[in-house]
mmCIF file of C-alpha atoms and ligand atoms in Angstrom:
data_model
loop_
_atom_site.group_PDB
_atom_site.id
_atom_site.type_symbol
_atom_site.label_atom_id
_atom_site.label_comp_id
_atom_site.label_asym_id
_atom_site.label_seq_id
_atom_site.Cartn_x
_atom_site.Cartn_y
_atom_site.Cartn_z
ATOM 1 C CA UNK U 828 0.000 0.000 0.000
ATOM 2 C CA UNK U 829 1.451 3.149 -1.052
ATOM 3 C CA UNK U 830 -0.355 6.959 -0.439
ATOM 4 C CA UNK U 831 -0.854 6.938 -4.454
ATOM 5 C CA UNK U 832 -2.636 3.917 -4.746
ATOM 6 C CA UNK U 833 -5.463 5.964 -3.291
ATOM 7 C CA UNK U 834 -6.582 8.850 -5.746
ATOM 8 C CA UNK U 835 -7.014 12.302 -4.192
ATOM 9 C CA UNK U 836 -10.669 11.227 -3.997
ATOM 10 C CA UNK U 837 -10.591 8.141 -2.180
ATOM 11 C CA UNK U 838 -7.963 9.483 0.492
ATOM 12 C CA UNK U 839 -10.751 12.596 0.606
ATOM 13 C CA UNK U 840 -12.815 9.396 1.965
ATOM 14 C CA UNK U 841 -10.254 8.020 4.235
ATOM 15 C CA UNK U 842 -9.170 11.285 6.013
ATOM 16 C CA UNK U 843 -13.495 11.794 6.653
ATOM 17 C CA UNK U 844 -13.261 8.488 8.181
ATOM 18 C CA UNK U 845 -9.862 9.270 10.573
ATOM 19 C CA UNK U 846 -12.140 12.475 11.740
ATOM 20 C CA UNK U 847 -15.517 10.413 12.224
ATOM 21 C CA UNK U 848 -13.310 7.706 14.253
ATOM 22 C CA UNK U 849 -11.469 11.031 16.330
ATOM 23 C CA UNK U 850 -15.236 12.099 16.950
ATOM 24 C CA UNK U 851 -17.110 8.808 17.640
ATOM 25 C CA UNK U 852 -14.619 6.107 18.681
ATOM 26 C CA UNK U 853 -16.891 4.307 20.413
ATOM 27 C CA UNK U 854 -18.778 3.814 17.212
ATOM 28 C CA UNK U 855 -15.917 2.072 15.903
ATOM 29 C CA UNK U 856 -14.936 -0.351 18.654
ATOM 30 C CA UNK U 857 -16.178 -3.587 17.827
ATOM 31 C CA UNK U 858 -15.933 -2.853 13.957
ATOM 32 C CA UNK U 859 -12.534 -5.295 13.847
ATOM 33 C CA UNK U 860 -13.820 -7.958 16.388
ATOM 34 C CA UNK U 861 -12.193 -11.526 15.080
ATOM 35 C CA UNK U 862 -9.708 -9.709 13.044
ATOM 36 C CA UNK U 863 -6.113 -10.235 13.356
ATOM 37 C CA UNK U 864 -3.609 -7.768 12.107
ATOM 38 C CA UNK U 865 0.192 -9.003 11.509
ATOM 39 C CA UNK U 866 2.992 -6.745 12.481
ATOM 40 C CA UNK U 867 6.169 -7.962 10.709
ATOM 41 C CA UNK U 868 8.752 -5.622 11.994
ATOM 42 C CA UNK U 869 12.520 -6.531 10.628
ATOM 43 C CA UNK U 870 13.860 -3.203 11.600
ATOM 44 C CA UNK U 871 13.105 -1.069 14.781
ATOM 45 C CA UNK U 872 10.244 1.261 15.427
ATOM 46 C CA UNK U 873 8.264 2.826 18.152
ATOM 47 C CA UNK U 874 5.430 4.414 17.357
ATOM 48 C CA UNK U 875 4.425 2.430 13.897
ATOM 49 C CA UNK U 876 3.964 -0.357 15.253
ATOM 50 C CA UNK U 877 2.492 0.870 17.852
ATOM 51 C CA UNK U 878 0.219 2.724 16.348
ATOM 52 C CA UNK U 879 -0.862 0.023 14.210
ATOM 53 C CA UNK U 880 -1.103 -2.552 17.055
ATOM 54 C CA UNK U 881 -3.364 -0.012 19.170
ATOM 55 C CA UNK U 882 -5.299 1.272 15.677
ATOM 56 C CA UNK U 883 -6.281 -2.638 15.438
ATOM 57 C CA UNK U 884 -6.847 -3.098 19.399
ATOM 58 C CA UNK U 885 -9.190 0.257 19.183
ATOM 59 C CA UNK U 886 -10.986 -1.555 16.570
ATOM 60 C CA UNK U 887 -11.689 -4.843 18.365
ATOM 61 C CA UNK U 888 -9.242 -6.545 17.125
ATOM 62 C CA UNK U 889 -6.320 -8.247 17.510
ATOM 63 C CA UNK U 890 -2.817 -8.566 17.037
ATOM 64 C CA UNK U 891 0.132 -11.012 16.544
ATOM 65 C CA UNK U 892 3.899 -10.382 15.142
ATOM 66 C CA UNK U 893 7.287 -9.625 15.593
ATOM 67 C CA UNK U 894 9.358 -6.672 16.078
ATOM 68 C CA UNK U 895 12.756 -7.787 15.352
ATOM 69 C CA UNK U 896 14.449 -9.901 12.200
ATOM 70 C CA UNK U 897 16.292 -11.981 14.368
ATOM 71 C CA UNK U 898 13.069 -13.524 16.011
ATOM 72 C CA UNK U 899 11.816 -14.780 12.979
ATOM 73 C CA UNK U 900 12.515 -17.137 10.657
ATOM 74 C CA UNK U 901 14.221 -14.504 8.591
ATOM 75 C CA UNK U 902 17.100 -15.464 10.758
ATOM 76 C CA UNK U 903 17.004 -18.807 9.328
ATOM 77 C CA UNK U 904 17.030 -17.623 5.625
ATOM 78 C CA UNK U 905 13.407 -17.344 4.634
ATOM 79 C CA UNK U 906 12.427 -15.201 2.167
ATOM 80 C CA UNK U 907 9.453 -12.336 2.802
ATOM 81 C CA UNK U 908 7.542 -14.311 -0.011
ATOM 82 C CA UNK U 909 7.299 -17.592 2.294
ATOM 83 C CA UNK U 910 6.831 -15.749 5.597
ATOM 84 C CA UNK U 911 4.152 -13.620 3.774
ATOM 85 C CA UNK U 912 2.556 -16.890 2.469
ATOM 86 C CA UNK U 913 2.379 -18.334 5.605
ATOM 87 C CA UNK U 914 0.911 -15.057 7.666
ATOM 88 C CA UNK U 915 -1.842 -14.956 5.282
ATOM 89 C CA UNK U 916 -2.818 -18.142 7.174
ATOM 90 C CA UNK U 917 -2.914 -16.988 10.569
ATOM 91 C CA UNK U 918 -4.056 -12.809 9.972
ATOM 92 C CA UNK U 919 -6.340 -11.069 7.932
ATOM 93 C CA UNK U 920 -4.125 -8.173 7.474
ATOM 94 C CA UNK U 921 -0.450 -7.337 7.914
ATOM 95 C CA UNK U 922 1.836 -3.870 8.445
ATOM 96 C CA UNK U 923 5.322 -5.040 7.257
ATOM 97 C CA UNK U 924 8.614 -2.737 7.718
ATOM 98 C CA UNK U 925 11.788 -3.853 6.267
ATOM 99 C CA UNK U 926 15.336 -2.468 5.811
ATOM 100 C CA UNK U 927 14.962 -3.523 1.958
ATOM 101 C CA UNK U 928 13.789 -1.051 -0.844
ATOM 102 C CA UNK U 929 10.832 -3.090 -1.919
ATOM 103 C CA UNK U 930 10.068 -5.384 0.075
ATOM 104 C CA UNK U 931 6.854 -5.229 1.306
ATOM 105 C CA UNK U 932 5.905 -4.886 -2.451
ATOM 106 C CA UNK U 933 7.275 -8.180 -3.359
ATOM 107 C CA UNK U 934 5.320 -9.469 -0.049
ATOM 108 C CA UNK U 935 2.149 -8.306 -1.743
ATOM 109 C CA UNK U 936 2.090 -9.865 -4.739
ATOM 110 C CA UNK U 937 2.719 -13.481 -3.173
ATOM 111 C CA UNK U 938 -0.068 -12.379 -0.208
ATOM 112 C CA UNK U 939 -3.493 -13.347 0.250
ATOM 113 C CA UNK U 940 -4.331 -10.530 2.718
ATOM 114 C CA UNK U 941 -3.583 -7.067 2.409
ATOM 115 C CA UNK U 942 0.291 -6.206 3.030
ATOM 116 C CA UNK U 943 0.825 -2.494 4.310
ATOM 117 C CA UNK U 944 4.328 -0.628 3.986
ATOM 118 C CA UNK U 945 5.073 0.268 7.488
ATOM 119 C CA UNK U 946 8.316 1.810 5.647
ATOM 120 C CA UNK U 947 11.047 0.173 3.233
ATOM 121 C CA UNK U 948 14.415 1.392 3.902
ATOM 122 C CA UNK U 949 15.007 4.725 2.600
ATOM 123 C CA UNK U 950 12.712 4.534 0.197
ATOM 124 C CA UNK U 951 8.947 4.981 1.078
ATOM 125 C CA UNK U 952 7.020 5.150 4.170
ATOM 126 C CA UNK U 953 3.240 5.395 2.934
ATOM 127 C CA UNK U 954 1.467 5.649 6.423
ATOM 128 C CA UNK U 955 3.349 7.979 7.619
ATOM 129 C CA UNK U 956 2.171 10.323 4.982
ATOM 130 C CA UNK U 957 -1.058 9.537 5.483
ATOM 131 C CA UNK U 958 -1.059 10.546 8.749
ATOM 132 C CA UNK U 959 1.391 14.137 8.017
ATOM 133 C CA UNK U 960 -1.805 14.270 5.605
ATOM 134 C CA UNK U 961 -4.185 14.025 7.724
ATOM 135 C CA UNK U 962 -2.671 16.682 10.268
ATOM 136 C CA UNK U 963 -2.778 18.659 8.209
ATOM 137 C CA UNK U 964 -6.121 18.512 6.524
ATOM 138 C CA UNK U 965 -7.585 18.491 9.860
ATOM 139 C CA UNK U 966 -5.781 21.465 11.325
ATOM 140 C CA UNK U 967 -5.859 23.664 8.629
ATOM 141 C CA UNK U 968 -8.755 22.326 6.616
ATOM 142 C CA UNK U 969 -7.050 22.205 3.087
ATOM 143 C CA UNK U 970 -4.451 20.399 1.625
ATOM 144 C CA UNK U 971 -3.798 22.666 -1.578
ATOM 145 C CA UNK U 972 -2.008 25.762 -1.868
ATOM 146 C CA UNK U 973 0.748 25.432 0.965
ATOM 147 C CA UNK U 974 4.528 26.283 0.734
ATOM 148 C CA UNK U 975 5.824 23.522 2.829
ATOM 149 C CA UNK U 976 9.620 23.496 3.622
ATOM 150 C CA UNK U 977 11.492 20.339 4.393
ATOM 151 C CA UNK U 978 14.445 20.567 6.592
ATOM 152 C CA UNK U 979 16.851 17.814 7.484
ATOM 153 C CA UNK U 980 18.080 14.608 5.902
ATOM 154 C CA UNK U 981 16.120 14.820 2.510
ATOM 155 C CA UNK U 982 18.724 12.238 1.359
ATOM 156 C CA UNK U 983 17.529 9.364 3.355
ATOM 157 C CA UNK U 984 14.537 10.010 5.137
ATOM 158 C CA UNK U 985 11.732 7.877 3.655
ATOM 159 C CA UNK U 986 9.090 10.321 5.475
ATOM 160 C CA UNK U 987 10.057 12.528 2.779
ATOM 161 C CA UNK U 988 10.286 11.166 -0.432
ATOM 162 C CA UNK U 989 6.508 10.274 0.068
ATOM 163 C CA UNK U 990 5.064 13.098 1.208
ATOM 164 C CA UNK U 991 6.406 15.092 -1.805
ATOM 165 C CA UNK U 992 5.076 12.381 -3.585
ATOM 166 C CA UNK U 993 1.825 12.807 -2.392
ATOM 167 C CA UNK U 994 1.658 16.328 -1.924
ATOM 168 C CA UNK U 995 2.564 17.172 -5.555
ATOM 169 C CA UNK U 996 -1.060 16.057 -6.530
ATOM 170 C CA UNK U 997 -2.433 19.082 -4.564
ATOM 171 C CA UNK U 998 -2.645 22.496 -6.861
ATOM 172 C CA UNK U 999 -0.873 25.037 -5.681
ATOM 173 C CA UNK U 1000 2.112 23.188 -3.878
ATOM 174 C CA UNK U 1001 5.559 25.100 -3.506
ATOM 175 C CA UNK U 1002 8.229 23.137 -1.830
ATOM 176 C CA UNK U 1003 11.237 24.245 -0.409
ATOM 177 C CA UNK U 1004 14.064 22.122 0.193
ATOM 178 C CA UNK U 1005 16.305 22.858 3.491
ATOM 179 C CA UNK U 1006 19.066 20.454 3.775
ATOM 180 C CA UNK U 1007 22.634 20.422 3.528
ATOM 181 C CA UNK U 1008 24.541 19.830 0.492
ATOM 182 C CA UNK U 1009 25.284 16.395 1.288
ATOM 183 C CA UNK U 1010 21.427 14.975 2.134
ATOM 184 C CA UNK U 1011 19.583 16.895 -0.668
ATOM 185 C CA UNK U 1012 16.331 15.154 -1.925
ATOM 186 C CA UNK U 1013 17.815 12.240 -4.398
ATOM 187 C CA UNK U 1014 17.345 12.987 -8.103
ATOM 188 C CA UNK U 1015 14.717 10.862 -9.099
ATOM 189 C CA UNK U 1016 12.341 13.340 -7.083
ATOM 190 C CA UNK U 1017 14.227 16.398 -8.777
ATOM 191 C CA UNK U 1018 13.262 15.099 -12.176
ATOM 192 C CA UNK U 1019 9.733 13.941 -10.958
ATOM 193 C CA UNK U 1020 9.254 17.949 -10.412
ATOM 194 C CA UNK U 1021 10.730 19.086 -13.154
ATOM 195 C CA UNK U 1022 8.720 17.235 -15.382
ATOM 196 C CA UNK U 1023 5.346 18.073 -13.210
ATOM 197 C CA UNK U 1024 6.311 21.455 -13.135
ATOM 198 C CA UNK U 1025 6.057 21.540 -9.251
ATOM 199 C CA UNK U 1026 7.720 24.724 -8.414
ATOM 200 C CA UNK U 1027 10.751 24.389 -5.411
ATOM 201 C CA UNK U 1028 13.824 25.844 -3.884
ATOM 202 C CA UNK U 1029 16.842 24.300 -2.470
ATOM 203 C CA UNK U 1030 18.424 25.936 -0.366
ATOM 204 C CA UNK U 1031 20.827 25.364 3.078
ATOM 205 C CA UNK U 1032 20.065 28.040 5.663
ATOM 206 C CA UNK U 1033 16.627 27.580 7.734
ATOM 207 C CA UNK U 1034 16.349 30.967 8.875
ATOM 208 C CA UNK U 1035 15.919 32.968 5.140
ATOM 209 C CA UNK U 1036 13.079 30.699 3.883
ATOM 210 C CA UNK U 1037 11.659 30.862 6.970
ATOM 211 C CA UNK U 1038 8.788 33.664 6.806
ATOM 212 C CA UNK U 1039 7.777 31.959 3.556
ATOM 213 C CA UNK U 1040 6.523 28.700 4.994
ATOM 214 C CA UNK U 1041 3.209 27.405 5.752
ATOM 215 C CA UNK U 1042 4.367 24.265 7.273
ATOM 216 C CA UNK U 1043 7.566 23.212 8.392
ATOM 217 C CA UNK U 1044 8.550 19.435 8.180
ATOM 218 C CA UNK U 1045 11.561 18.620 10.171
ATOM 219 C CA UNK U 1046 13.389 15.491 10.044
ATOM 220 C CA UNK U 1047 16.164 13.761 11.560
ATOM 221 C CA UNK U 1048 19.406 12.512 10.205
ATOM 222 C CA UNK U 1049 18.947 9.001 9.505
ATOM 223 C CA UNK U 1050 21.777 7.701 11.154
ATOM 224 C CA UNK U 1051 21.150 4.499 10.526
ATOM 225 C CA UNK U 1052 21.444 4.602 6.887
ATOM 226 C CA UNK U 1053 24.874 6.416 7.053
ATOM 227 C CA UNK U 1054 28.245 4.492 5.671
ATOM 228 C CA UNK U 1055 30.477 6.183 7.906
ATOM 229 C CA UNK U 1056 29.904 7.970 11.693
ATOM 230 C CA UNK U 1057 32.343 10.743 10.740
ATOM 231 C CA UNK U 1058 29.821 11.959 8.221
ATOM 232 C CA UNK U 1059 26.863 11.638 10.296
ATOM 233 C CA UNK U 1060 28.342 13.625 13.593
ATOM 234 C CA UNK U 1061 29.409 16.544 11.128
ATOM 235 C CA UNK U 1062 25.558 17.063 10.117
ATOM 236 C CA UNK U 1063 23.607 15.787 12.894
ATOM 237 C CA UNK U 1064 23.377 18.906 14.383
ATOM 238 C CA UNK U 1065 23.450 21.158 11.192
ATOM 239 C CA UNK U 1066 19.592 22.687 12.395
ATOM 240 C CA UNK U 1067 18.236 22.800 15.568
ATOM 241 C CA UNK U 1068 14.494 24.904 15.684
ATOM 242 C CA UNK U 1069 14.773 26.947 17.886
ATOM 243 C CA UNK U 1070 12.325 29.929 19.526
ATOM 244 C CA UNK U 1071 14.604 32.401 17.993
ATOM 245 C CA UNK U 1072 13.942 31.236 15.009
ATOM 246 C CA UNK U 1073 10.322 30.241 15.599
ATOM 247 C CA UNK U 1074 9.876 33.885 15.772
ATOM 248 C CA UNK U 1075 10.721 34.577 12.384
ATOM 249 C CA UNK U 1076 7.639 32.140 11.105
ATOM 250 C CA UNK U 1077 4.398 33.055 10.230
ATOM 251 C CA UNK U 1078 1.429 33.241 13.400
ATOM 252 C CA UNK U 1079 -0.227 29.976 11.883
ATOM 253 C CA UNK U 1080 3.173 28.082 10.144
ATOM 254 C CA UNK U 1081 2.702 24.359 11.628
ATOM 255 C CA UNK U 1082 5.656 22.482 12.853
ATOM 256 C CA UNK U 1083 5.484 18.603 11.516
ATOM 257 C CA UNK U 1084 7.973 15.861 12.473
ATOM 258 C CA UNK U 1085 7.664 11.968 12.275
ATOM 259 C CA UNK U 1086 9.132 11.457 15.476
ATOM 260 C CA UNK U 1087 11.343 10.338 17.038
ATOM 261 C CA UNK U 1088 13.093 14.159 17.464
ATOM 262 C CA UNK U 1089 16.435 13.639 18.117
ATOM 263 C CA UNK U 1090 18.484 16.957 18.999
ATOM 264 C CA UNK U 1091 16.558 19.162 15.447
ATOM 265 C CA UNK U 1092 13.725 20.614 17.416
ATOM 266 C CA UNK U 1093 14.485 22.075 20.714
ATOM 267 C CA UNK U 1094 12.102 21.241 23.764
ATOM 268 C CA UNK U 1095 11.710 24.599 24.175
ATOM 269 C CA UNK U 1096 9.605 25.004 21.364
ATOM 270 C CA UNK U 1097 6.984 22.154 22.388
ATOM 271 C CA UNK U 1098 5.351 24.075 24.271
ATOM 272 C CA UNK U 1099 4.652 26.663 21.078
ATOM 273 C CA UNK U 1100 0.864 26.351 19.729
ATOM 274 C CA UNK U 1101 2.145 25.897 16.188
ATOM 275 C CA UNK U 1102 4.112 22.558 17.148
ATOM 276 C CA UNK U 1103 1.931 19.933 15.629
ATOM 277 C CA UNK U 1104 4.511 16.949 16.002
ATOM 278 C CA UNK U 1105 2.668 15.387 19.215
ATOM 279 C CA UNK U 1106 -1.069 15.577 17.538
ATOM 280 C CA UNK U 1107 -0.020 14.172 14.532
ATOM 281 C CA UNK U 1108 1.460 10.882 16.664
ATOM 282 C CA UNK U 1109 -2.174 11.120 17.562
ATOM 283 C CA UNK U 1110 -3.640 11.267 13.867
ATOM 284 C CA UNK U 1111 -1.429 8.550 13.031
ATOM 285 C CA UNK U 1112 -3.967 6.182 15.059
ATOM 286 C CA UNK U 1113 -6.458 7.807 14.170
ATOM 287 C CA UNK U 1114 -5.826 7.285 9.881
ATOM 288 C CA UNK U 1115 -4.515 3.862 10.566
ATOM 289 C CA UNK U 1116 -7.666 2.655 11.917
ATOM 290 C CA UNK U 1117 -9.289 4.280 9.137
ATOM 291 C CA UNK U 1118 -7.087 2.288 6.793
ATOM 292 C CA UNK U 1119 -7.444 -1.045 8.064
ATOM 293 C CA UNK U 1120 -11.204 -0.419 7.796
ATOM 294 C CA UNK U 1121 -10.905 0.649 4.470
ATOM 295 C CA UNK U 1122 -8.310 -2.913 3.489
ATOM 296 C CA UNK U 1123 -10.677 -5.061 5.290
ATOM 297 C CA UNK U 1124 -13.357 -3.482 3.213
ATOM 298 C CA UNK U 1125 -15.425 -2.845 6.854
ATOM 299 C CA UNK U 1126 -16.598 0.103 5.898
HETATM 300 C C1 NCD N 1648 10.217 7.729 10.700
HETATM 301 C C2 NCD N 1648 10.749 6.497 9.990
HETATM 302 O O1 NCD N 1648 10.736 5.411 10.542
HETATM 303 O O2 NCD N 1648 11.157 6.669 8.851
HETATM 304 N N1 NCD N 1648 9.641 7.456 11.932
HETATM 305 C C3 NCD N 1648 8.342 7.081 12.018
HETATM 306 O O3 NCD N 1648 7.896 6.159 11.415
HETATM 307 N N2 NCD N 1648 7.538 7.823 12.776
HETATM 308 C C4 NCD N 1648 11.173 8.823 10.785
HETATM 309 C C5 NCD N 1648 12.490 8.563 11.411
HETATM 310 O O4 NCD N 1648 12.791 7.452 11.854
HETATM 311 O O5 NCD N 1648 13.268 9.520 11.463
#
């Protein structure tokens, strides 16, 4: 499952449903009962699989997986296209991340249940967007016309790549990229743009750009996906938001991160109404209920 193998239309449908489940969850508590969701987790995460496991458990159901490679039979050599084969026996839905570009793809086609991308290396990381998109729609009411800046490790955060993806289907999008030479968005998205004729920047200080913006995305440097830790303690700390420069941002910019915030947002700025990055951990339940509804054809 990727964000754009749902038109603009039927996402329209699935962000109505996140809000009716935020307003009425009690409506919604038995809709999963004797469902079983699979979580297979072969590289770490907090919060999405989390969020999945409690999405399903708010719906009635229940869950059963693992969160680590080496406690499956991966360790033994099995492929995702057996283990996939053989989930589709026990659950009636699974949330697969993996380290490999891919994967979860390949999963699909040999599945018999739905297979969701809980993110694929660097590559993709579909519900994640969903639920950025979903902030946003619901705290701001539109998701057109916004000059969005994205500030971090545009190299290798997945986060990323698919929310420009999705949000270049929106009229009216202006992006501006905020990184340092070194993680710039890859090429392939350059290209996508250019062809769309998405208008964007790229630029390296936070601070000029700053006034423009409509929404800030920050990101962390993906550490993990770095070939030497030389390179990755030079730009770790290469922006830190700060309330000095919260000040130079518009009254209603929102702040958006995926989480987990490593030292690129600075506590001090939690506590600033425009921070969105704790809400949209909450929208991220929220959507994926909505989605498993929506796989399971519940709804
Ligand atoms: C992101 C991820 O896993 O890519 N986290 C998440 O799912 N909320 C972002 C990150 O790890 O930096």
């Amino acid at each position: 499952m990727n964000p754009l193998d749902f038109s603009v239309e039927e996402l329209e449908k699935l962000f109505t449903l996140a809000n009716d489940i935020e307003n009425h969850p009690q409506n919604y508590a038995h809709a999963c009962d004797g469902k079983i969701l699979a979580t297979c987790f072969y590289e770490p995460s907090t919060r999405t699989r989390l969020s999945f496991e409690s999405a399903m458990t708010r719906l009635g159901g229940r869950v059963i997986g693992f969160a680590d490679a080496n406690s499956s039979s991966a360790a033994k050599g099995e492929s995702v296209s057996d283990t996939i084969r053989v989930i589709s026996c026990y659950a009636d839905i699974c949330a697969m991340r993996h380290p490999k570009e891919g994967a979860p793809m390949v999963a699909s086609e040999k599945s018999r249940i739905p297979v969701i991308n809980a993110g694929d290396g660097g590559h993709y990381h579909p519900t994640q967007t969903l639920t950025d998109l979903l902030t946003i729609r619901s705290m701001k009411g539109h998701l057109d016309n916004f000059t969005i800046g994205l500030c971090g490790d545009l190299k290798f955060g997945r986060t990323v790549h698919s929310l420009i993806n999705a949000l270049v289907r929106y009229p009216g999008t202006r992006f501006i990229f905020i990184s340092p030479e070194e993680l710039r968005v890859p090429d392939y998205i350059i290209e996508m743009l250019r062809e769309k004729n998405i208008p964007f920047e790229e630029v390296i200080r936070l601070e000029d750009v700053m006034p423009q913006l409509d929404l800030l995305y920050m990101t962390r440097v993906q550490k993990e996906r770095f070939f030497n830790e030389e390179d990755y303690v030079r730009l770790k700390d290469f922006y830190v938001l700060d309330t000095t420069k919260m000040e130079l941002a518009k009254q209603d910019m929102l702040v958006l991160h995926p989480l987990p915030r490593v030292n690129e947002i600075s506590v001090e700025v939690d506590d600033d109404p425009r921070a969105a990055y704790f809400r949209q951990a909450q929208y991220g339940v929220y959507v994926r209920m909505a989605l498993i509804l929506t796989l399971l054809e519940l709804v």
